[in-house]
Amino acid sequence: MTLTLTVSDDVRALAPGFTHVAIEAHGLVNGPSTDAGARLLDDAARRLAARLDGRAPHEDPHMAAWRAAYTAFGAKPSRTRNSAEALAKRALTDAGLPRINLLVDLYNAVSVAHLIPVGGEDLDRVQGGMRLVRATGAEDFVTVAGGEETVEHPDAGEVVWCDDAGVTCRRWNWRQGPRTRLTERTTSGIFLLESMAPMPVAEVTAAATELAELLEKFSPGADIEIRAPWSAA
């Protein structure tokens, strides 16, 4: 199976400097967080601190470009941060990065080390292809609030990832829905690394290669394919 990923013309016009690299993987082995995964997260936090060299995450040019894109579709980027900036802020605190499960820990480590939004979806839970679009506001986003499943709707014009069943991630990469998230039972996944100019495409590709190598290391024999970078330019 090869998942179809499409980006709408409206999103291309909104963010002409947008690029994504996808990794499709089958035969993965997931499970609880491990000491090895924790060490990768701690190392990623150190790499981030060296990269920022005393600056706040939002002062990085790549994060500034993401903030501009969020502002362009009506979000307040200081309130709804892109996933990389949100993780980076946590990485720099005394509490450090959360431990979720092995696969999520791996992609979070790459996200923080490279300051690139990275997400993962369970391919067995995705319905149809995935599309990056500007929402009408009528789409369903099934999430959990107060321990109960609830349905939200994105704002009109908001950039969302969706499949045939509804929205899988709101505000580009701000909040993932529970339906398609990677769990300890996941065996097939799609991993998306997303960037904006001025980050070079070569850096996004290098981050994807690093993640693919980690997936292979922790799931020996898995079928892993890095797709060529997609660019809005």
PDB file of C-alpha atoms in Angstrom:
ATOM      1  CA  MET A   1       0.000   0.000   0.000  1.00  0.00           C
ATOM      2  CA  THR A   2       1.191   3.490  -0.848  1.00  0.00           C
ATOM      3  CA  LEU A   3      -0.727   6.258   0.862  1.00  0.00           C
ATOM      4  CA  THR A   4      -1.737   9.162  -1.373  1.00  0.00           C
ATOM      5  CA  LEU A   5      -0.786  12.582   0.022  1.00  0.00           C
ATOM      6  CA  THR A   6      -2.075  15.737  -1.647  1.00  0.00           C
ATOM      7  CA  VAL A   7      -1.758  19.452  -0.918  1.00  0.00           C
ATOM      8  CA  SER A   8      -4.511  21.781  -2.094  1.00  0.00           C
ATOM      9  CA  ASP A   9      -3.881  24.792  -4.301  1.00  0.00           C
ATOM     10  CA  ASP A  10      -5.184  27.046  -1.505  1.00  0.00           C
ATOM     11  CA  VAL A  11      -2.473  25.799   0.836  1.00  0.00           C
ATOM     12  CA  ARG A  12       0.179  26.144  -1.876  1.00  0.00           C
ATOM     13  CA  ALA A  13      -0.848  29.789  -2.350  1.00  0.00           C
ATOM     14  CA  LEU A  14      -0.865  30.433   1.396  1.00  0.00           C
ATOM     15  CA  ALA A  15       2.631  29.015   1.994  1.00  0.00           C
ATOM     16  CA  PRO A  16       4.702  28.817  -1.216  1.00  0.00           C
ATOM     17  CA  GLY A  17       7.771  27.921   0.845  1.00  0.00           C
ATOM     18  CA  PHE A  18       6.208  24.765   2.285  1.00  0.00           C
ATOM     19  CA  THR A  19       7.884  21.376   1.814  1.00  0.00           C
ATOM     20  CA  HIS A  20       7.170  17.962   3.250  1.00  0.00           C
ATOM     21  CA  VAL A  21       8.997  14.645   3.187  1.00  0.00           C
ATOM     22  CA  ALA A  22       7.070  11.452   3.959  1.00  0.00           C
ATOM     23  CA  ILE A  23       8.296   8.110   5.249  1.00  0.00           C
ATOM     24  CA  GLU A  24       6.005   5.115   4.780  1.00  0.00           C
ATOM     25  CA  ALA A  25       6.838   2.132   6.973  1.00  0.00           C
ATOM     26  CA  HIS A  26       5.393  -1.371   7.323  1.00  0.00           C
ATOM     27  CA  GLY A  27       6.384  -4.139   9.717  1.00  0.00           C
ATOM     28  CA  LEU A  28       7.083  -1.763  12.586  1.00  0.00           C
ATOM     29  CA  VAL A  29       7.444  -2.946  16.162  1.00  0.00           C
ATOM     30  CA  ASN A  30       6.117  -0.500  18.725  1.00  0.00           C
ATOM     31  CA  GLY A  31       5.775  -0.682  22.477  1.00  0.00           C
ATOM     32  CA  PRO A  32       6.237   1.362  25.649  1.00  0.00           C
ATOM     33  CA  SER A  33       8.973   3.961  25.884  1.00  0.00           C
ATOM     34  CA  THR A  34      12.412   2.468  26.451  1.00  0.00           C
ATOM     35  CA  ASP A  35      15.653   3.631  28.028  1.00  0.00           C
ATOM     36  CA  ALA A  36      17.164   3.834  24.545  1.00  0.00           C
ATOM     37  CA  GLY A  37      14.334   6.058  23.359  1.00  0.00           C
ATOM     38  CA  ALA A  38      14.688   8.235  26.447  1.00  0.00           C
ATOM     39  CA  ARG A  39      18.384   8.705  25.717  1.00  0.00           C
ATOM     40  CA  LEU A  40      17.519   9.830  22.176  1.00  0.00           C
ATOM     41  CA  LEU A  41      15.083  12.397  23.566  1.00  0.00           C
ATOM     42  CA  ASP A  42      17.650  13.709  26.038  1.00  0.00           C
ATOM     43  CA  ASP A  43      20.266  13.932  23.282  1.00  0.00           C
ATOM     44  CA  ALA A  44      17.770  15.760  21.043  1.00  0.00           C
ATOM     45  CA  ALA A  45      17.243  18.358  23.777  1.00  0.00           C
ATOM     46  CA  ARG A  46      21.004  18.914  23.948  1.00  0.00           C
ATOM     47  CA  ARG A  47      21.201  19.258  20.159  1.00  0.00           C
ATOM     48  CA  LEU A  48      18.361  21.760  20.249  1.00  0.00           C
ATOM     49  CA  ALA A  49      20.033  23.863  22.938  1.00  0.00           C
ATOM     50  CA  ALA A  50      23.210  23.985  20.869  1.00  0.00           C
ATOM     51  CA  ARG A  51      21.218  24.929  17.770  1.00  0.00           C
ATOM     52  CA  LEU A  52      19.392  27.771  19.502  1.00  0.00           C
ATOM     53  CA  ASP A  53      22.496  29.020  21.350  1.00  0.00           C
ATOM     54  CA  GLY A  54      20.502  30.919  23.952  1.00  0.00           C
ATOM     55  CA  ARG A  55      17.621  32.018  21.716  1.00  0.00           C
ATOM     56  CA  ALA A  56      14.002  31.133  22.372  1.00  0.00           C
ATOM     57  CA  PRO A  57      12.536  28.599  19.899  1.00  0.00           C
ATOM     58  CA  HIS A  58      10.272  31.189  18.258  1.00  0.00           C
ATOM     59  CA  GLU A  59      13.338  33.306  17.412  1.00  0.00           C
ATOM     60  CA  ASP A  60      14.686  30.611  15.093  1.00  0.00           C
ATOM     61  CA  PRO A  61      14.082  31.652  11.434  1.00  0.00           C
ATOM     62  CA  HIS A  62      12.301  28.370  10.655  1.00  0.00           C
ATOM     63  CA  MET A  63       9.915  28.781  13.583  1.00  0.00           C
ATOM     64  CA  ALA A  64       9.356  32.424  12.599  1.00  0.00           C
ATOM     65  CA  ALA A  65       8.295  31.224   9.129  1.00  0.00           C
ATOM     66  CA  TRP A  66       5.833  28.788  10.692  1.00  0.00           C
ATOM     67  CA  ARG A  67       4.431  31.570  12.866  1.00  0.00           C
ATOM     68  CA  ALA A  68       3.902  33.683   9.745  1.00  0.00           C
ATOM     69  CA  ALA A  69       2.036  30.801   8.066  1.00  0.00           C
ATOM     70  CA  TYR A  70      -0.189  30.321  11.111  1.00  0.00           C
ATOM     71  CA  THR A  71      -0.962  34.040  11.179  1.00  0.00           C
ATOM     72  CA  ALA A  72      -1.836  33.899   7.472  1.00  0.00           C
ATOM     73  CA  PHE A  73      -4.700  31.456   8.068  1.00  0.00           C
ATOM     74  CA  GLY A  74      -5.986  33.269  11.158  1.00  0.00           C
ATOM     75  CA  ALA A  75      -4.363  31.347  14.035  1.00  0.00           C
ATOM     76  CA  LYS A  76      -2.544  33.031  16.894  1.00  0.00           C
ATOM     77  CA  PRO A  77       0.886  31.356  16.806  1.00  0.00           C
ATOM     78  CA  SER A  78       1.784  32.295  20.381  1.00  0.00           C
ATOM     79  CA  ARG A  79      -1.327  30.445  21.561  1.00  0.00           C
ATOM     80  CA  THR A  80      -1.467  27.538  19.083  1.00  0.00           C
ATOM     81  CA  ARG A  81       2.161  26.763  18.341  1.00  0.00           C
ATOM     82  CA  ASN A  82       3.277  24.417  15.596  1.00  0.00           C
ATOM     83  CA  SER A  83       4.268  21.013  16.953  1.00  0.00           C
ATOM     84  CA  ALA A  84       8.036  21.591  16.708  1.00  0.00           C
ATOM     85  CA  GLU A  85       7.939  24.850  18.641  1.00  0.00           C
ATOM     86  CA  ALA A  86       5.675  23.352  21.311  1.00  0.00           C
ATOM     87  CA  LEU A  87       8.001  20.365  21.760  1.00  0.00           C
ATOM     88  CA  ALA A  88      11.074  22.596  21.767  1.00  0.00           C
ATOM     89  CA  LYS A  89       9.672  24.682  24.602  1.00  0.00           C
ATOM     90  CA  ARG A  90       9.093  21.519  26.634  1.00  0.00           C
ATOM     91  CA  ALA A  91      12.541  20.175  25.807  1.00  0.00           C
ATOM     92  CA  LEU A  92      14.168  23.263  27.311  1.00  0.00           C
ATOM     93  CA  THR A  93      12.338  22.968  30.654  1.00  0.00           C
ATOM     94  CA  ASP A  94      13.540  21.025  33.681  1.00  0.00           C
ATOM     95  CA  ALA A  95      10.784  18.454  33.053  1.00  0.00           C
ATOM     96  CA  GLY A  96      12.093  17.747  29.563  1.00  0.00           C
ATOM     97  CA  LEU A  97      10.298  15.887  26.799  1.00  0.00           C
ATOM     98  CA  PRO A  98       7.386  13.530  27.480  1.00  0.00           C
ATOM     99  CA  ARG A  99       7.746   9.794  26.920  1.00  0.00           C
ATOM    100  CA  ILE A 100       4.763   8.494  24.912  1.00  0.00           C
ATOM    101  CA  ASN A 101       5.650   5.213  23.206  1.00  0.00           C
ATOM    102  CA  LEU A 102       8.697   4.081  21.276  1.00  0.00           C
ATOM    103  CA  LEU A 103       7.648   5.214  17.785  1.00  0.00           C
ATOM    104  CA  VAL A 104       6.393   8.593  18.989  1.00  0.00           C
ATOM    105  CA  ASP A 105       9.562   9.076  21.036  1.00  0.00           C
ATOM    106  CA  LEU A 106      11.666   8.425  17.925  1.00  0.00           C
ATOM    107  CA  TYR A 107       9.918  11.000  15.767  1.00  0.00           C
ATOM    108  CA  ASN A 108       9.744  13.525  18.609  1.00  0.00           C
ATOM    109  CA  ALA A 109      13.509  13.215  19.036  1.00  0.00           C
ATOM    110  CA  VAL A 110      14.076  13.985  15.353  1.00  0.00           C
ATOM    111  CA  SER A 111      11.593  16.869  15.500  1.00  0.00           C
ATOM    112  CA  VAL A 112      13.362  18.500  18.428  1.00  0.00           C
ATOM    113  CA  ALA A 113      16.907  17.905  17.187  1.00  0.00           C
ATOM    114  CA  HIS A 114      16.150  19.465  13.792  1.00  0.00           C
ATOM    115  CA  LEU A 115      13.406  21.892  14.893  1.00  0.00           C
ATOM    116  CA  ILE A 116      11.059  20.467  12.261  1.00  0.00           C
ATOM    117  CA  PRO A 117       7.388  19.528  12.800  1.00  0.00           C
ATOM    118  CA  VAL A 118       7.132  15.741  12.542  1.00  0.00           C
ATOM    119  CA  GLY A 119       3.962  13.684  12.845  1.00  0.00           C
ATOM    120  CA  GLY A 120       3.045  10.033  12.631  1.00  0.00           C
ATOM    121  CA  GLU A 121      -0.222   8.364  11.650  1.00  0.00           C
ATOM    122  CA  ASP A 122      -1.270   4.727  11.903  1.00  0.00           C
ATOM    123  CA  LEU A 123      -1.841   3.625   8.310  1.00  0.00           C
ATOM    124  CA  ASP A 124      -4.336   0.965   9.379  1.00  0.00           C
ATOM    125  CA  ARG A 125      -6.534   3.719  10.822  1.00  0.00           C
ATOM    126  CA  VAL A 126      -6.284   6.178   7.937  1.00  0.00           C
ATOM    127  CA  GLN A 127      -9.292   6.005   5.603  1.00  0.00           C
ATOM    128  CA  GLY A 128      -8.472   6.788   1.985  1.00  0.00           C
ATOM    129  CA  GLY A 129      -5.745   9.287   1.110  1.00  0.00           C
ATOM    130  CA  MET A 130      -4.596  12.193   3.236  1.00  0.00           C
ATOM    131  CA  ARG A 131      -5.073  15.774   2.119  1.00  0.00           C
ATOM    132  CA  LEU A 132      -3.737  19.104   3.373  1.00  0.00           C
ATOM    133  CA  VAL A 133      -6.505  21.630   2.791  1.00  0.00           C
ATOM    134  CA  ARG A 134      -8.055  24.837   4.059  1.00  0.00           C
ATOM    135  CA  ALA A 135     -11.131  23.819   6.011  1.00  0.00           C
ATOM    136  CA  THR A 136     -14.674  24.914   5.267  1.00  0.00           C
ATOM    137  CA  GLY A 137     -15.502  24.693   8.981  1.00  0.00           C
ATOM    138  CA  ALA A 138     -17.978  21.836   8.511  1.00  0.00           C
ATOM    139  CA  GLU A 139     -15.435  19.017   8.803  1.00  0.00           C
ATOM    140  CA  ASP A 140     -15.512  16.724  11.842  1.00  0.00           C
ATOM    141  CA  PHE A 141     -12.525  16.481  14.168  1.00  0.00           C
ATOM    142  CA  VAL A 142     -13.066  13.733  16.709  1.00  0.00           C
ATOM    143  CA  THR A 143     -11.071  14.306  19.885  1.00  0.00           C
ATOM    144  CA  VAL A 144     -11.283  13.603  23.611  1.00  0.00           C
ATOM    145  CA  ALA A 145     -12.137  16.205  26.237  1.00  0.00           C
ATOM    146  CA  GLY A 146     -12.595  15.413  29.902  1.00  0.00           C
ATOM    147  CA  GLY A 147     -12.256  11.723  29.161  1.00  0.00           C
ATOM    148  CA  GLU A 148     -15.187  11.779  26.743  1.00  0.00           C
ATOM    149  CA  GLU A 149     -15.143  11.600  22.945  1.00  0.00           C
ATOM    150  CA  THR A 150     -16.311  14.844  21.399  1.00  0.00           C
ATOM    151  CA  VAL A 151     -16.584  16.295  17.898  1.00  0.00           C
ATOM    152  CA  GLU A 152     -15.065  19.676  17.117  1.00  0.00           C
ATOM    153  CA  HIS A 153     -14.997  21.627  13.873  1.00  0.00           C
ATOM    154  CA  PRO A 154     -12.026  23.582  12.540  1.00  0.00           C
ATOM    155  CA  ASP A 155     -12.315  27.266  11.812  1.00  0.00           C
ATOM    156  CA  ALA A 156     -13.162  28.202   8.240  1.00  0.00           C
ATOM    157  CA  GLY A 157      -9.894  28.723   6.375  1.00  0.00           C
ATOM    158  CA  GLU A 158      -7.843  26.779   8.919  1.00  0.00           C
ATOM    159  CA  VAL A 159      -5.178  24.507   7.417  1.00  0.00           C
ATOM    160  CA  VAL A 160      -5.891  20.872   8.325  1.00  0.00           C
ATOM    161  CA  TRP A 161      -4.808  17.383   7.395  1.00  0.00           C
ATOM    162  CA  CYS A 162      -7.788  15.133   6.701  1.00  0.00           C
ATOM    163  CA  ASP A 163      -8.739  11.760   5.275  1.00  0.00           C
ATOM    164  CA  ASP A 164     -12.061  10.365   4.071  1.00  0.00           C
ATOM    165  CA  ALA A 165     -13.380  10.118   7.647  1.00  0.00           C
ATOM    166  CA  GLY A 166     -12.570  13.652   8.768  1.00  0.00           C
ATOM    167  CA  VAL A 167      -9.799  15.847  10.108  1.00  0.00           C
ATOM    168  CA  THR A 168      -6.734  13.997  11.411  1.00  0.00           C
ATOM    169  CA  CYS A 169      -4.744  17.048  12.545  1.00  0.00           C
ATOM    170  CA  ARG A 170      -5.892  20.603  13.211  1.00  0.00           C
ATOM    171  CA  ARG A 171      -4.049  23.846  12.498  1.00  0.00           C
ATOM    172  CA  TRP A 172      -1.563  22.155  10.216  1.00  0.00           C
ATOM    173  CA  ASN A 173       0.340  20.179  12.858  1.00  0.00           C
ATOM    174  CA  TRP A 174      -0.898  21.681  16.125  1.00  0.00           C
ATOM    175  CA  ARG A 175      -3.217  18.967  17.453  1.00  0.00           C
ATOM    176  CA  GLN A 176      -3.494  15.383  16.213  1.00  0.00           C
ATOM    177  CA  GLY A 177      -6.722  13.460  16.622  1.00  0.00           C
ATOM    178  CA  PRO A 178      -6.694  10.206  18.605  1.00  0.00           C
ATOM    179  CA  ARG A 179      -8.248   8.132  15.788  1.00  0.00           C
ATOM    180  CA  THR A 180      -5.061   7.811  13.724  1.00  0.00           C
ATOM    181  CA  ARG A 181      -2.334   8.314  16.313  1.00  0.00           C
ATOM    182  CA  LEU A 182       0.437   5.751  16.736  1.00  0.00           C
ATOM    183  CA  THR A 183      -0.268   3.302  19.552  1.00  0.00           C
ATOM    184  CA  GLU A 184       1.689   0.409  20.981  1.00  0.00           C
ATOM    185  CA  ARG A 185      -0.221  -1.854  18.559  1.00  0.00           C
ATOM    186  CA  THR A 186       0.801   0.093  15.443  1.00  0.00           C
ATOM    187  CA  THR A 187       2.634  -1.900  12.778  1.00  0.00           C
ATOM    188  CA  SER A 188       2.329   0.451   9.765  1.00  0.00           C
ATOM    189  CA  GLY A 189       2.800   4.193   9.799  1.00  0.00           C
ATOM    190  CA  ILE A 190       3.228   7.310   7.724  1.00  0.00           C
ATOM    191  CA  PHE A 191       5.627   9.915   9.115  1.00  0.00           C
ATOM    192  CA  LEU A 192       5.495  13.500   7.837  1.00  0.00           C
ATOM    193  CA  LEU A 193       8.317  15.992   8.202  1.00  0.00           C
ATOM    194  CA  GLU A 194       7.123  19.510   7.317  1.00  0.00           C
ATOM    195  CA  SER A 195       9.175  22.633   6.734  1.00  0.00           C
ATOM    196  CA  MET A 196       9.012  26.197   5.508  1.00  0.00           C
ATOM    197  CA  ALA A 197      11.573  28.301   3.694  1.00  0.00           C
ATOM    198  CA  PRO A 198      14.218  29.386   4.671  1.00  0.00           C
ATOM    199  CA  MET A 199      15.004  25.846   5.871  1.00  0.00           C
ATOM    200  CA  PRO A 200      16.866  24.089   3.035  1.00  0.00           C
ATOM    201  CA  VAL A 201      15.109  21.060   1.572  1.00  0.00           C
ATOM    202  CA  ALA A 202      18.357  19.153   2.086  1.00  0.00           C
ATOM    203  CA  GLU A 203      18.015  19.606   5.854  1.00  0.00           C
ATOM    204  CA  VAL A 204      14.466  18.202   5.873  1.00  0.00           C
ATOM    205  CA  THR A 205      15.686  15.254   3.811  1.00  0.00           C
ATOM    206  CA  ALA A 206      18.567  14.675   6.225  1.00  0.00           C
ATOM    207  CA  ALA A 207      16.123  14.639   9.138  1.00  0.00           C
ATOM    208  CA  ALA A 208      13.954  12.119   7.269  1.00  0.00           C
ATOM    209  CA  THR A 209      16.986   9.923   6.681  1.00  0.00           C
ATOM    210  CA  GLU A 210      17.824  10.062  10.388  1.00  0.00           C
ATOM    211  CA  LEU A 211      14.274   9.050  11.318  1.00  0.00           C
ATOM    212  CA  ALA A 212      14.230   6.222   8.754  1.00  0.00           C
ATOM    213  CA  GLU A 213      17.489   4.883  10.186  1.00  0.00           C
ATOM    214  CA  LEU A 214      16.031   4.952  13.714  1.00  0.00           C
ATOM    215  CA  LEU A 215      12.914   3.121  12.544  1.00  0.00           C
ATOM    216  CA  GLU A 216      15.098   0.449  10.942  1.00  0.00           C
ATOM    217  CA  LYS A 217      17.239   0.180  14.078  1.00  0.00           C
ATOM    218  CA  PHE A 218      14.270  -0.363  16.385  1.00  0.00           C
ATOM    219  CA  SER A 219      12.194  -2.395  13.886  1.00  0.00           C
ATOM    220  CA  PRO A 220      14.779  -4.549  12.055  1.00  0.00           C
ATOM    221  CA  GLY A 221      13.452  -5.847   8.766  1.00  0.00           C
ATOM    222  CA  ALA A 222      10.698  -3.243   8.457  1.00  0.00           C
ATOM    223  CA  ASP A 223       9.822  -2.052   4.933  1.00  0.00           C
ATOM    224  CA  ILE A 224      10.711   1.648   5.018  1.00  0.00           C
ATOM    225  CA  GLU A 225      10.483   4.082   2.096  1.00  0.00           C
ATOM    226  CA  ILE A 226      11.472   7.747   2.096  1.00  0.00           C
ATOM    227  CA  ARG A 227       9.504   9.614  -0.543  1.00  0.00           C
ATOM    228  CA  ALA A 228      11.046  12.424  -2.549  1.00  0.00           C
ATOM    229  CA  PRO A 229      10.431  15.865  -1.036  1.00  0.00           C
ATOM    230  CA  TRP A 230       7.192  17.572  -2.017  1.00  0.00           C
ATOM    231  CA  SER A 231       7.417  21.331  -2.417  1.00  0.00           C
ATOM    232  CA  ALA A 232       4.780  24.024  -2.931  1.00  0.00           C
ATOM    233  CA  ALA A 233       7.235  26.132  -4.875  1.00  0.00           C
TER     234      ALA A 233
END
